[in-house]
PDB file of C-alpha atoms in Angstrom:
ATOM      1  CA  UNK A   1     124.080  42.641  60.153  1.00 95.00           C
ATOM      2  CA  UNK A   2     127.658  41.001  59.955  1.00 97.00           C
ATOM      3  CA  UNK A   3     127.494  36.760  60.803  1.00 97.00           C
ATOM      4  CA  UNK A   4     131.192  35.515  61.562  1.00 97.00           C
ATOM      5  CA  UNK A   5     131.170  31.970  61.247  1.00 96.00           C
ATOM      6  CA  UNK A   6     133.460  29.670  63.655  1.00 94.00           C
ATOM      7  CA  UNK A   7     133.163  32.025  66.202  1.00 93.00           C
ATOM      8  CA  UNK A   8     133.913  29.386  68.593  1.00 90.00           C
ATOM      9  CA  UNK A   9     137.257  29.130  66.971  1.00 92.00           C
ATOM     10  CA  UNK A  10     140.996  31.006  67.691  1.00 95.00           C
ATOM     11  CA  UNK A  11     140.168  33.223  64.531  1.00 97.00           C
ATOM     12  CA  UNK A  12     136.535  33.898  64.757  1.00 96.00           C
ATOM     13  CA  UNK A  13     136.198  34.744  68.132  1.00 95.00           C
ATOM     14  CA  UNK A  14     138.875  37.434  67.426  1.00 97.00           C
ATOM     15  CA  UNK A  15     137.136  38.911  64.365  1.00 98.00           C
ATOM     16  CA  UNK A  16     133.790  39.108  66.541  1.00 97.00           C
ATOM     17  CA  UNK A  17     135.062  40.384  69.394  1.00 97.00           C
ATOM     18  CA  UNK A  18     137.058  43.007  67.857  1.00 98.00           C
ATOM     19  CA  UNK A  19     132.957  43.819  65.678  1.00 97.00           C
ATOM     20  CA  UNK A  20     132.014  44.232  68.758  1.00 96.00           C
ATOM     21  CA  UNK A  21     134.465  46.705  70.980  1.00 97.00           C
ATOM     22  CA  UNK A  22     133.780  48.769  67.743  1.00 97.00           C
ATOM     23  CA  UNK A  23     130.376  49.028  68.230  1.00 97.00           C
ATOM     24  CA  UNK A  24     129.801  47.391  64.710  1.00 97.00           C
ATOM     25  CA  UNK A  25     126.348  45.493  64.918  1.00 94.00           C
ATOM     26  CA  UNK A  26     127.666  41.537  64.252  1.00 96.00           C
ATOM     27  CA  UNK A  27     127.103  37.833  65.874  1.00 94.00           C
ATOM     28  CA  UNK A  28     128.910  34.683  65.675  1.00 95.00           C
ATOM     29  CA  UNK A  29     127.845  30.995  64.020  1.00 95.00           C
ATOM     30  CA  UNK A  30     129.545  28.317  65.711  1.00 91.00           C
ATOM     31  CA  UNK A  31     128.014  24.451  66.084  1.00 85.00           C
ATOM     32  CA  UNK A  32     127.983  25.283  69.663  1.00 72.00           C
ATOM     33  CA  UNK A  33     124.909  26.822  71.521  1.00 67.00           C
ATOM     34  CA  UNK A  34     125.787  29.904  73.728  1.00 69.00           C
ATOM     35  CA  UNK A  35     125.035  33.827  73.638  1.00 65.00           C
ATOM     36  CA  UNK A  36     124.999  35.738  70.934  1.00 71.00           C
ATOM     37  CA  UNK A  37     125.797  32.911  68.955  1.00 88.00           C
ATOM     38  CA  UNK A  38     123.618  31.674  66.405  1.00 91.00           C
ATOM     39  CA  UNK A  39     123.826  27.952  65.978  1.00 91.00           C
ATOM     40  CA  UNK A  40     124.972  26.234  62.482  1.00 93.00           C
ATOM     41  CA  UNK A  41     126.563  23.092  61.703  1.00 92.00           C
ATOM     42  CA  UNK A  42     128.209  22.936  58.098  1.00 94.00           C
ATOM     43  CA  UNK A  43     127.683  19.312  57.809  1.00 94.00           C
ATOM     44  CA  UNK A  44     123.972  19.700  58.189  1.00 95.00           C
ATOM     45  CA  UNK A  45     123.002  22.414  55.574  1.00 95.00           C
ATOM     46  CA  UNK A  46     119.758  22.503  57.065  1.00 95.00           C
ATOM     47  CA  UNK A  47     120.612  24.361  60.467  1.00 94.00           C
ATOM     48  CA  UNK A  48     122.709  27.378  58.447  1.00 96.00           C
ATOM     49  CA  UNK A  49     119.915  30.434  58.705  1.00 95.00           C
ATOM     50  CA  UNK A  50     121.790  33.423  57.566  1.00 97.00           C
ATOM     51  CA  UNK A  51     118.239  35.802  57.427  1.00 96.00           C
ATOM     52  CA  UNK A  52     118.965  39.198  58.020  1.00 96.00           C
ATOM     53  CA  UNK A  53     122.552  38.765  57.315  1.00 97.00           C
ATOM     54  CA  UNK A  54     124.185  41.299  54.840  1.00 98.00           C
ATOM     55  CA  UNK A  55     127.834  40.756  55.030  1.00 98.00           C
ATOM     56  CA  UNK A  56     128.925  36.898  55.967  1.00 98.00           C
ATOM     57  CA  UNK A  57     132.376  36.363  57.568  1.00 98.00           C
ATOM     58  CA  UNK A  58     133.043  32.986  56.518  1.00 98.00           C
ATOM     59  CA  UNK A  59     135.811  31.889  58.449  1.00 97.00           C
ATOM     60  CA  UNK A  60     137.642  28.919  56.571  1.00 94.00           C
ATOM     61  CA  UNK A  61     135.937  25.372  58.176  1.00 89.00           C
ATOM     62  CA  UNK A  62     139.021  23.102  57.459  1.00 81.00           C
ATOM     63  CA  UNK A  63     140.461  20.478  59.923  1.00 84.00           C
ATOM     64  CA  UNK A  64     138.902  18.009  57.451  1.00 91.00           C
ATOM     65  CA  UNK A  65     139.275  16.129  53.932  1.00 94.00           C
ATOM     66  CA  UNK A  66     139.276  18.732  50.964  1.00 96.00           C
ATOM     67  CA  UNK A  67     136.118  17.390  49.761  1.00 97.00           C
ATOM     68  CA  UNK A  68     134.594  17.820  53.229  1.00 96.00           C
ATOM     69  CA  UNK A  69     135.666  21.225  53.698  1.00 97.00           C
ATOM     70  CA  UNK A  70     134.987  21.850  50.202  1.00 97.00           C
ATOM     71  CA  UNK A  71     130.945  20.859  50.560  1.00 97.00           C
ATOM     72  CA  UNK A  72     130.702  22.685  54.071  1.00 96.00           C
ATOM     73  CA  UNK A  73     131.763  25.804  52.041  1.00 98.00           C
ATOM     74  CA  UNK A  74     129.538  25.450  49.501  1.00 98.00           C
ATOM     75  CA  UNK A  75     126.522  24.748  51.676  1.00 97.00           C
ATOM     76  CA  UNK A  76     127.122  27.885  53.212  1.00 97.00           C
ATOM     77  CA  UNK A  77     127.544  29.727  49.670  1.00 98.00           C
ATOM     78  CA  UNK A  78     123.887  27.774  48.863  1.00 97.00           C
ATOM     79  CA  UNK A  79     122.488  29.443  52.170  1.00 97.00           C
ATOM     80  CA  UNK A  80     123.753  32.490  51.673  1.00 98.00           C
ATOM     81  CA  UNK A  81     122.289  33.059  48.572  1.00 98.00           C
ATOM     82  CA  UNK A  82     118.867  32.001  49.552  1.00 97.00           C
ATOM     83  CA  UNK A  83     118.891  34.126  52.329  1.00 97.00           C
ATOM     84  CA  UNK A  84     120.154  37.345  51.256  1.00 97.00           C
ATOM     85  CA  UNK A  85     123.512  37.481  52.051  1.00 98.00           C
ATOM     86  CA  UNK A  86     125.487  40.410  50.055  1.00 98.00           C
ATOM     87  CA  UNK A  87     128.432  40.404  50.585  1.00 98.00           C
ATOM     88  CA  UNK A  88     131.450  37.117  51.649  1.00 98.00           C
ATOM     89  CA  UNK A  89     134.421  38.096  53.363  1.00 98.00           C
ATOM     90  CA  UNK A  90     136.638  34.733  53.259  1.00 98.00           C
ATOM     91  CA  UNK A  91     139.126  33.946  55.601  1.00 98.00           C
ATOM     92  CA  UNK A  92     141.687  32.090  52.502  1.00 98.00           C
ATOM     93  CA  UNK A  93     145.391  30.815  52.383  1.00 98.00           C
ATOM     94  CA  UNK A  94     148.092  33.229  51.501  1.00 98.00           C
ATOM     95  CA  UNK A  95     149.065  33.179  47.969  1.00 98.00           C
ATOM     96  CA  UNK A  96     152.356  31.947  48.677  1.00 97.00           C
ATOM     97  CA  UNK A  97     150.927  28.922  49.947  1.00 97.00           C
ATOM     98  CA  UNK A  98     149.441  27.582  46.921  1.00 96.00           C
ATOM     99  CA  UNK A  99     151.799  24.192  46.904  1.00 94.00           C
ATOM    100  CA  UNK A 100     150.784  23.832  50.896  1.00 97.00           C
ATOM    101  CA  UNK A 101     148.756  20.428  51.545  1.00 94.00           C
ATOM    102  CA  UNK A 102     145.406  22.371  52.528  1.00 95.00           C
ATOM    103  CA  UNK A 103     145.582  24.932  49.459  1.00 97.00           C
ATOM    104  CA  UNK A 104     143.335  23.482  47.038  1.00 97.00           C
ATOM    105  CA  UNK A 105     140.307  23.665  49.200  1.00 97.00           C
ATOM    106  CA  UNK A 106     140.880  27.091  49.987  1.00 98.00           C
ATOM    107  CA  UNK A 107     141.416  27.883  46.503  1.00 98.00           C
ATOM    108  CA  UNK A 108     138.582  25.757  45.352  1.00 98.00           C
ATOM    109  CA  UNK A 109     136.187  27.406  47.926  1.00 98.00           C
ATOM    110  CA  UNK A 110     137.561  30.987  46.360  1.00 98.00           C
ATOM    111  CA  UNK A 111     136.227  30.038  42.916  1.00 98.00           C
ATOM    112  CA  UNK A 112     132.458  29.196  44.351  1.00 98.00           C
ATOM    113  CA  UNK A 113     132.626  32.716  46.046  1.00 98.00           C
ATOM    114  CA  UNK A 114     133.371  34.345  42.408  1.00 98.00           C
ATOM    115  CA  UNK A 115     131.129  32.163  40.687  1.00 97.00           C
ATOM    116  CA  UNK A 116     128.321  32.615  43.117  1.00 97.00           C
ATOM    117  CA  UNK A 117     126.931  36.040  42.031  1.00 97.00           C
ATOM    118  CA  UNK A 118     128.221  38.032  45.695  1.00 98.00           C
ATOM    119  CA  UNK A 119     130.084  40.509  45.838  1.00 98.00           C
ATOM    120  CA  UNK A 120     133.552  39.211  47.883  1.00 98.00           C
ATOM    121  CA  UNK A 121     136.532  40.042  49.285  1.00 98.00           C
ATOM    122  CA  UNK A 122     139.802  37.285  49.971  1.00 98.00           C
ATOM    123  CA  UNK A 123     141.622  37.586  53.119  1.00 98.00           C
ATOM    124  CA  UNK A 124     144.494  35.688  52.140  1.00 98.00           C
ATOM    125  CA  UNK A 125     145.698  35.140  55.365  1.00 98.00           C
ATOM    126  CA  UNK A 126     149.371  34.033  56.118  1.00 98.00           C
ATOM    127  CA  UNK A 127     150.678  31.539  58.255  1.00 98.00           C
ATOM    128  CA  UNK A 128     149.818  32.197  62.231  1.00 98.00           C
ATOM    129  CA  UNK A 129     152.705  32.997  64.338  1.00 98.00           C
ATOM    130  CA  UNK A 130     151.015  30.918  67.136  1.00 98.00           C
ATOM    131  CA  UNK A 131     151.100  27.688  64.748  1.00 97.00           C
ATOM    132  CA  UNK A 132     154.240  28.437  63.903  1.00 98.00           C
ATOM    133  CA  UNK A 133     155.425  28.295  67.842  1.00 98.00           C
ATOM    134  CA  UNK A 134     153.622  25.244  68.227  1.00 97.00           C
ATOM    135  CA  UNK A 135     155.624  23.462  65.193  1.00 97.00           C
ATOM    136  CA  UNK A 136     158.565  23.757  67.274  1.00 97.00           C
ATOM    137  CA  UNK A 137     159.525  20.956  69.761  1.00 96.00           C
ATOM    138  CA  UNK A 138     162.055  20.795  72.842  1.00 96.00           C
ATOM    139  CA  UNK A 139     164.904  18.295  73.475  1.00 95.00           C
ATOM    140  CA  UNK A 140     166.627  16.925  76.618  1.00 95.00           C
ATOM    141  CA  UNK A 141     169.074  19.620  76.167  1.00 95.00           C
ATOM    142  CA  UNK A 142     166.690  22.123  76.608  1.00 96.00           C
ATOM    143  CA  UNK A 143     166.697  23.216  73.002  1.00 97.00           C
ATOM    144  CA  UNK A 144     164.174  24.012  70.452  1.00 98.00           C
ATOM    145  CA  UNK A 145     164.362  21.599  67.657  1.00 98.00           C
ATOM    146  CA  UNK A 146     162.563  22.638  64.353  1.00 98.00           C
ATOM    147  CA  UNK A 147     162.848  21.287  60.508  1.00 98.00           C
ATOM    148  CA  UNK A 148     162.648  24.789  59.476  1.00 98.00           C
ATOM    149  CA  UNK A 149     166.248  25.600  59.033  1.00 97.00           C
ATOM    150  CA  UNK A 150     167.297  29.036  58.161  1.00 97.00           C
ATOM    151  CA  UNK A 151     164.101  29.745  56.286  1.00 98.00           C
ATOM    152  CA  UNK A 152     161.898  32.476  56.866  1.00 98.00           C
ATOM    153  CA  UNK A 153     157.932  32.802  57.430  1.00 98.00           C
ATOM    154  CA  UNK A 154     156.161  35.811  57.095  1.00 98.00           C
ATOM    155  CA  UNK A 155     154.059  34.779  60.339  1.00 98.00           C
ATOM    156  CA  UNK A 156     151.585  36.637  61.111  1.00 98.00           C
ATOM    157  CA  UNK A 157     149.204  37.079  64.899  1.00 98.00           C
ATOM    158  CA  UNK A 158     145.908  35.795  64.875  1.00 98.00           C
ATOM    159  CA  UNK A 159     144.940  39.097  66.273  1.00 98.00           C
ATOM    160  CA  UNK A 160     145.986  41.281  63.424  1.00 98.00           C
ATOM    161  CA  UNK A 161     144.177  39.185  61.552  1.00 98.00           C
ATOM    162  CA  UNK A 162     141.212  39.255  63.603  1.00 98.00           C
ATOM    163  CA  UNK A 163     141.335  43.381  62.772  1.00 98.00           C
ATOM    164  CA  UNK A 164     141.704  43.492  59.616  1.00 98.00           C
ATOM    165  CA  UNK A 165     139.094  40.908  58.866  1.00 98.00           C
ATOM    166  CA  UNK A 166     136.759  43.502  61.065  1.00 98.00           C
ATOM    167  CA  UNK A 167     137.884  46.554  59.243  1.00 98.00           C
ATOM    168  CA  UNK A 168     136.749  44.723  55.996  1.00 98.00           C
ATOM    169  CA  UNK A 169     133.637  43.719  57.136  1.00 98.00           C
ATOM    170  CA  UNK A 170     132.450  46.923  58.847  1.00 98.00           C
ATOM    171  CA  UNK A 171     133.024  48.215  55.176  1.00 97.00           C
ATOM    172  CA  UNK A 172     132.715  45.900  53.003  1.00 98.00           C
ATOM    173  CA  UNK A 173     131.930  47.934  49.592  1.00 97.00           C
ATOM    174  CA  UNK A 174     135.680  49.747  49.412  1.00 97.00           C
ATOM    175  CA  UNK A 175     136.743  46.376  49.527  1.00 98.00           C
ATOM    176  CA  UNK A 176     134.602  44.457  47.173  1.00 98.00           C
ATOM    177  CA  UNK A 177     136.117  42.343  44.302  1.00 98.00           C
ATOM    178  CA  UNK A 178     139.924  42.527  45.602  1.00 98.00           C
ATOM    179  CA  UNK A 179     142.021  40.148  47.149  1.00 98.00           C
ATOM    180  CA  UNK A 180     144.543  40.839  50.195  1.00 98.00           C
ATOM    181  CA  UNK A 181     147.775  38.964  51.375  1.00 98.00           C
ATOM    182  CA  UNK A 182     147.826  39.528  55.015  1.00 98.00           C
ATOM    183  CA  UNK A 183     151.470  38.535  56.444  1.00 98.00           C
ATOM    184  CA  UNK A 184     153.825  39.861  58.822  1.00 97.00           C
ATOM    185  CA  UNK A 185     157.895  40.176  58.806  1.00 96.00           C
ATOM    186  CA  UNK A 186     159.737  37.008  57.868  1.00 98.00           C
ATOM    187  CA  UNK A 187     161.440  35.605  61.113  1.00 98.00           C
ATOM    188  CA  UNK A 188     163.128  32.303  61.597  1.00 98.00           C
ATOM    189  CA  UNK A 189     163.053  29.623  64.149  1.00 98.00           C
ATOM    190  CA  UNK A 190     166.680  31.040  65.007  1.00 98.00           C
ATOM    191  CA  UNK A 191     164.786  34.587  66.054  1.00 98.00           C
ATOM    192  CA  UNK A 192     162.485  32.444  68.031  1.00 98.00           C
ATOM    193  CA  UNK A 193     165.248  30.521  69.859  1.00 98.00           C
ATOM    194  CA  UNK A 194     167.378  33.459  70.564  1.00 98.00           C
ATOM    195  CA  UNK A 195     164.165  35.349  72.183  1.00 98.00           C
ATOM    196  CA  UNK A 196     163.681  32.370  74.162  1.00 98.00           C
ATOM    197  CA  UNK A 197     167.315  32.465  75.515  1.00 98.00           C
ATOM    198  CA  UNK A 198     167.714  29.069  74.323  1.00 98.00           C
ATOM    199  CA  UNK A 199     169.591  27.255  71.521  1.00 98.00           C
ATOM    200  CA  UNK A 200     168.142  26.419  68.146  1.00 98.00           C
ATOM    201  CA  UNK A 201     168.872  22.703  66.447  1.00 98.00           C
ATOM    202  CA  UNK A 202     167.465  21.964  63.186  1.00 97.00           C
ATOM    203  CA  UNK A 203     166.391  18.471  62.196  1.00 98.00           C
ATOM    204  CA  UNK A 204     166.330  17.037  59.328  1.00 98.00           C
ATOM    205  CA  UNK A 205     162.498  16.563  56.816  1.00 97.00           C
ATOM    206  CA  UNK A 206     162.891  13.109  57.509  1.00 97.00           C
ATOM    207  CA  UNK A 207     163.582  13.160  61.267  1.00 96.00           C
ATOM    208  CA  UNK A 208     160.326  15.679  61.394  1.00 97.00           C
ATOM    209  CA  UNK A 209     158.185  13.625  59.599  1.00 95.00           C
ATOM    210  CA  UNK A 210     158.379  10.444  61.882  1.00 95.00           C
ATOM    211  CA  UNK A 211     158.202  12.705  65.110  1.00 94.00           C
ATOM    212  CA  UNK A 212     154.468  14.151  63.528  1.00 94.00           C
ATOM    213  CA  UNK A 213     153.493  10.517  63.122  1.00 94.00           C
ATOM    214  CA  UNK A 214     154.394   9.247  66.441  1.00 92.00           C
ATOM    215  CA  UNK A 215     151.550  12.383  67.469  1.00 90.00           C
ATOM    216  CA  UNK A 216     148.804  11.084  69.340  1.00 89.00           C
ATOM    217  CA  UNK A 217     145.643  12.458  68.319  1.00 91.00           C
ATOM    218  CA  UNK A 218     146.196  13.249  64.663  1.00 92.00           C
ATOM    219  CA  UNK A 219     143.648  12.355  62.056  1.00 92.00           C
ATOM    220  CA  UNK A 220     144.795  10.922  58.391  1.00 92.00           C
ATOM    221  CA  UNK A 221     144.927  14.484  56.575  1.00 93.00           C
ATOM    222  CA  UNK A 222     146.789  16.643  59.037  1.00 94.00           C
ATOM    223  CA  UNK A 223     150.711  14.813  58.744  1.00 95.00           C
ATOM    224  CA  UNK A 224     151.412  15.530  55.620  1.00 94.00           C
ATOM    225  CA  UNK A 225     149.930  19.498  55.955  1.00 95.00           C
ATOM    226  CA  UNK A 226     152.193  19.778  58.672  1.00 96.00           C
ATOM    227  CA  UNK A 227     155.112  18.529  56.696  1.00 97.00           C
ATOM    228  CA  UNK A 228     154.327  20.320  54.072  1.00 97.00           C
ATOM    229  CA  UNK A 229     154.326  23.944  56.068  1.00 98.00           C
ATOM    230  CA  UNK A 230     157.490  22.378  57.070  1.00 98.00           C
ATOM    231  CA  UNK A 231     159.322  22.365  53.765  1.00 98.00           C
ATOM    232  CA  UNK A 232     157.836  25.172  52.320  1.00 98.00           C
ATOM    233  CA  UNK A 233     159.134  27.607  55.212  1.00 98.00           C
ATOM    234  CA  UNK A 234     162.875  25.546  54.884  1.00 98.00           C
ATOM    235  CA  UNK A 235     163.570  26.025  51.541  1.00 98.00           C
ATOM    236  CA  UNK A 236     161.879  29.266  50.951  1.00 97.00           C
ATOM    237  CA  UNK A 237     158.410  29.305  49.866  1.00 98.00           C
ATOM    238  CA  UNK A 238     156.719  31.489  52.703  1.00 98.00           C
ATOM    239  CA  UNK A 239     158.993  34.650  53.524  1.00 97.00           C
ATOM    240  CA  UNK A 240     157.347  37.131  50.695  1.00 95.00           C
ATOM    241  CA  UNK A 241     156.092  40.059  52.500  1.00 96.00           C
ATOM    242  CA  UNK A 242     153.362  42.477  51.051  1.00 96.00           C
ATOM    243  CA  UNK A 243     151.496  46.047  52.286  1.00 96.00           C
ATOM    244  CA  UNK A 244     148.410  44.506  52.518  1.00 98.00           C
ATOM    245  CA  UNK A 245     148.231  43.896  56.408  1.00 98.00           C
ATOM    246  CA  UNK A 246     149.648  46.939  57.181  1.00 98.00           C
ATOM    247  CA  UNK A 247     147.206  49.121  55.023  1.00 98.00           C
ATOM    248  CA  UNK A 248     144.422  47.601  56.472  1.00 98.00           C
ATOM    249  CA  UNK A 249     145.988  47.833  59.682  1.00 98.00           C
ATOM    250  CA  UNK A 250     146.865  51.619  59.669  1.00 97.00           C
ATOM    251  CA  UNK A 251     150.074  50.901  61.439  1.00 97.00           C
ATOM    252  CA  UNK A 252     152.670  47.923  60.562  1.00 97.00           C
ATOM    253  CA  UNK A 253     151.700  44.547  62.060  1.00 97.00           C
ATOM    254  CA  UNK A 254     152.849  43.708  65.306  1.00 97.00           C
ATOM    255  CA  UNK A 255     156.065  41.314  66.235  1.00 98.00           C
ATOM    256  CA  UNK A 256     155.775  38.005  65.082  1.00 98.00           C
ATOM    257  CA  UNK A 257     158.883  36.679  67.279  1.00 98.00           C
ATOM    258  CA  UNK A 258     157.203  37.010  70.829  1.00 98.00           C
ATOM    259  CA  UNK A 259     153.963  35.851  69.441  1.00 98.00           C
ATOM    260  CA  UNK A 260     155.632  32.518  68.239  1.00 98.00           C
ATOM    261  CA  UNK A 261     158.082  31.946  71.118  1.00 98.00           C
ATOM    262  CA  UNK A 262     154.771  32.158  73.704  1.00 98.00           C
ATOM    263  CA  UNK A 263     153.285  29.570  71.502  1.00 97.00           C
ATOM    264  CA  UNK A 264     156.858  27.256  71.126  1.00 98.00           C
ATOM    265  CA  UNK A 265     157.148  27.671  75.206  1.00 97.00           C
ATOM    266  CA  UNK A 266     153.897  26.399  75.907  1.00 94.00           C
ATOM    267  CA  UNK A 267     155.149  23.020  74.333  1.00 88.00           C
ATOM    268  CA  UNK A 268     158.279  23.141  76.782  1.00 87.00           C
ATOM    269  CA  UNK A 269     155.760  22.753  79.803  1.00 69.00           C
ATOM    270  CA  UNK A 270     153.199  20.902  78.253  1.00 58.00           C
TER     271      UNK A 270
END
């Protein structure tokens, strides 16, 4: 049986759903209670039951503190080796991304897979087109303001994502032991923009920064991982493509530009 953890989440619920239209036997742990859905809280390591489970999906549990995420990680890792488990598939943080703000918890959490005695695979997943839409703001103008400059992303949709996660875990053993970078095609905010029919103005770091901390709602942690996607797609850091999606895939990954300006018009009418 295949467990995919946060299936109450964008990713998760994507990766189980897409188990299931193949007919692949799988269910989803998620804090909440509903069906098909086995319940688990990370936080309490004595609700994770993983019995009967032979190839865990562990989707990444982050919106937290890296120690946080860190120790819900390796309470799973605990429970999975008590109960059986044989295989991780781990939804991780493209390579590229190692200077991000939430890296080192992803990269942390990689080492207690290798070190725990399962056999693994790393689904080094890029940055999501959708996220990348909703970075993107409006102005009185009617344009889309962004601190992303020229650079490029190699965004990537949730939903190839979701697919290959599925193709790995419906076979895990040709998989086993390697490591994939899942991106897309590099666009630019300008690509966005131009889809939308609308103008694009870039802002500076600076002017970014104090817009994401005038954001309701925010906890402590999340500014400066937002500033730091922020600077790393500017100057650079995130537009290496690789095969990797596309092999697992069987056909190249779908547009990234429509998938980001849905996500960057939702903000206009929000």
């Amino acid at each position: 049986m295949i467990l995919v953890t946060g299936a109450g989440g964008h990713l998760g619920s994507r990766i189980l759903a897409t188990l299931r239209q193949r007919d692949v036997p799988a269910l989803g742990g998620s804090r909440g209670t509903r069906t098909g859905i086995r319940p688990m809280d990370f936080d309490r390591p004595d609700t994770i039951d993983l019995s009967c489970v032979g190839v865990l999906v562990l989707v990444s549990a982050g919106y937290a503190e890296d120690d946080q995420v860190i120790a819900r990680h390796a309470a799973v890792l605990d429970a999975a080796r008590r109960d059986g488990v044989e295989h991780v598939v781990y939804t991780s943080l493209v390579t590229a991304g190692d200077h991000l703000g939430f890296a080192l918890a992803h990269r942390a959490t990689e080492r207690l897979i290798m070190d725990s005695g399962l056999a693994w695979t790393m689904l080094r997943n890029g940055i999501y087109a959708e996220l990348f839409g909703s970075l993107m703001a409006w102005n009185a103008a009617g344009e889309l303001v962004t601190p992303f400059g020229q650079g490029a992303l190699a965004a990537v949709a949730r939903d190839d994502l979701a697919r290959a996660a599925a193709t790995v875990a419906a076979a895990p053993v040709r998989h086993a032991h390697r490591s994939y970078d899942l991106v897309g095609t590099p666009i630019t905010a300008g690509e966005v923009a131009a889809a939308l029919g609308v103008r694009h103005r870039s802002i500076s770091l600076g002017e970014h920064r104090a817009g994401v901390l005038r954001t309701d709602g925010l906890l402590p942690f999340q500014p400066p991982m937002i500033a730091s996607i922020a600077t790393s797609i500017r100057h650079g850091f995130l537009g290496t493509t690789t095969g990797d999606l596309e092999a697992l895939l069987g056909r190249a990954p779908v547009d990234a530009v429509p998938v980001a300006a849905a996500s960057a018009a939702q903000n206009r009418t929000a």
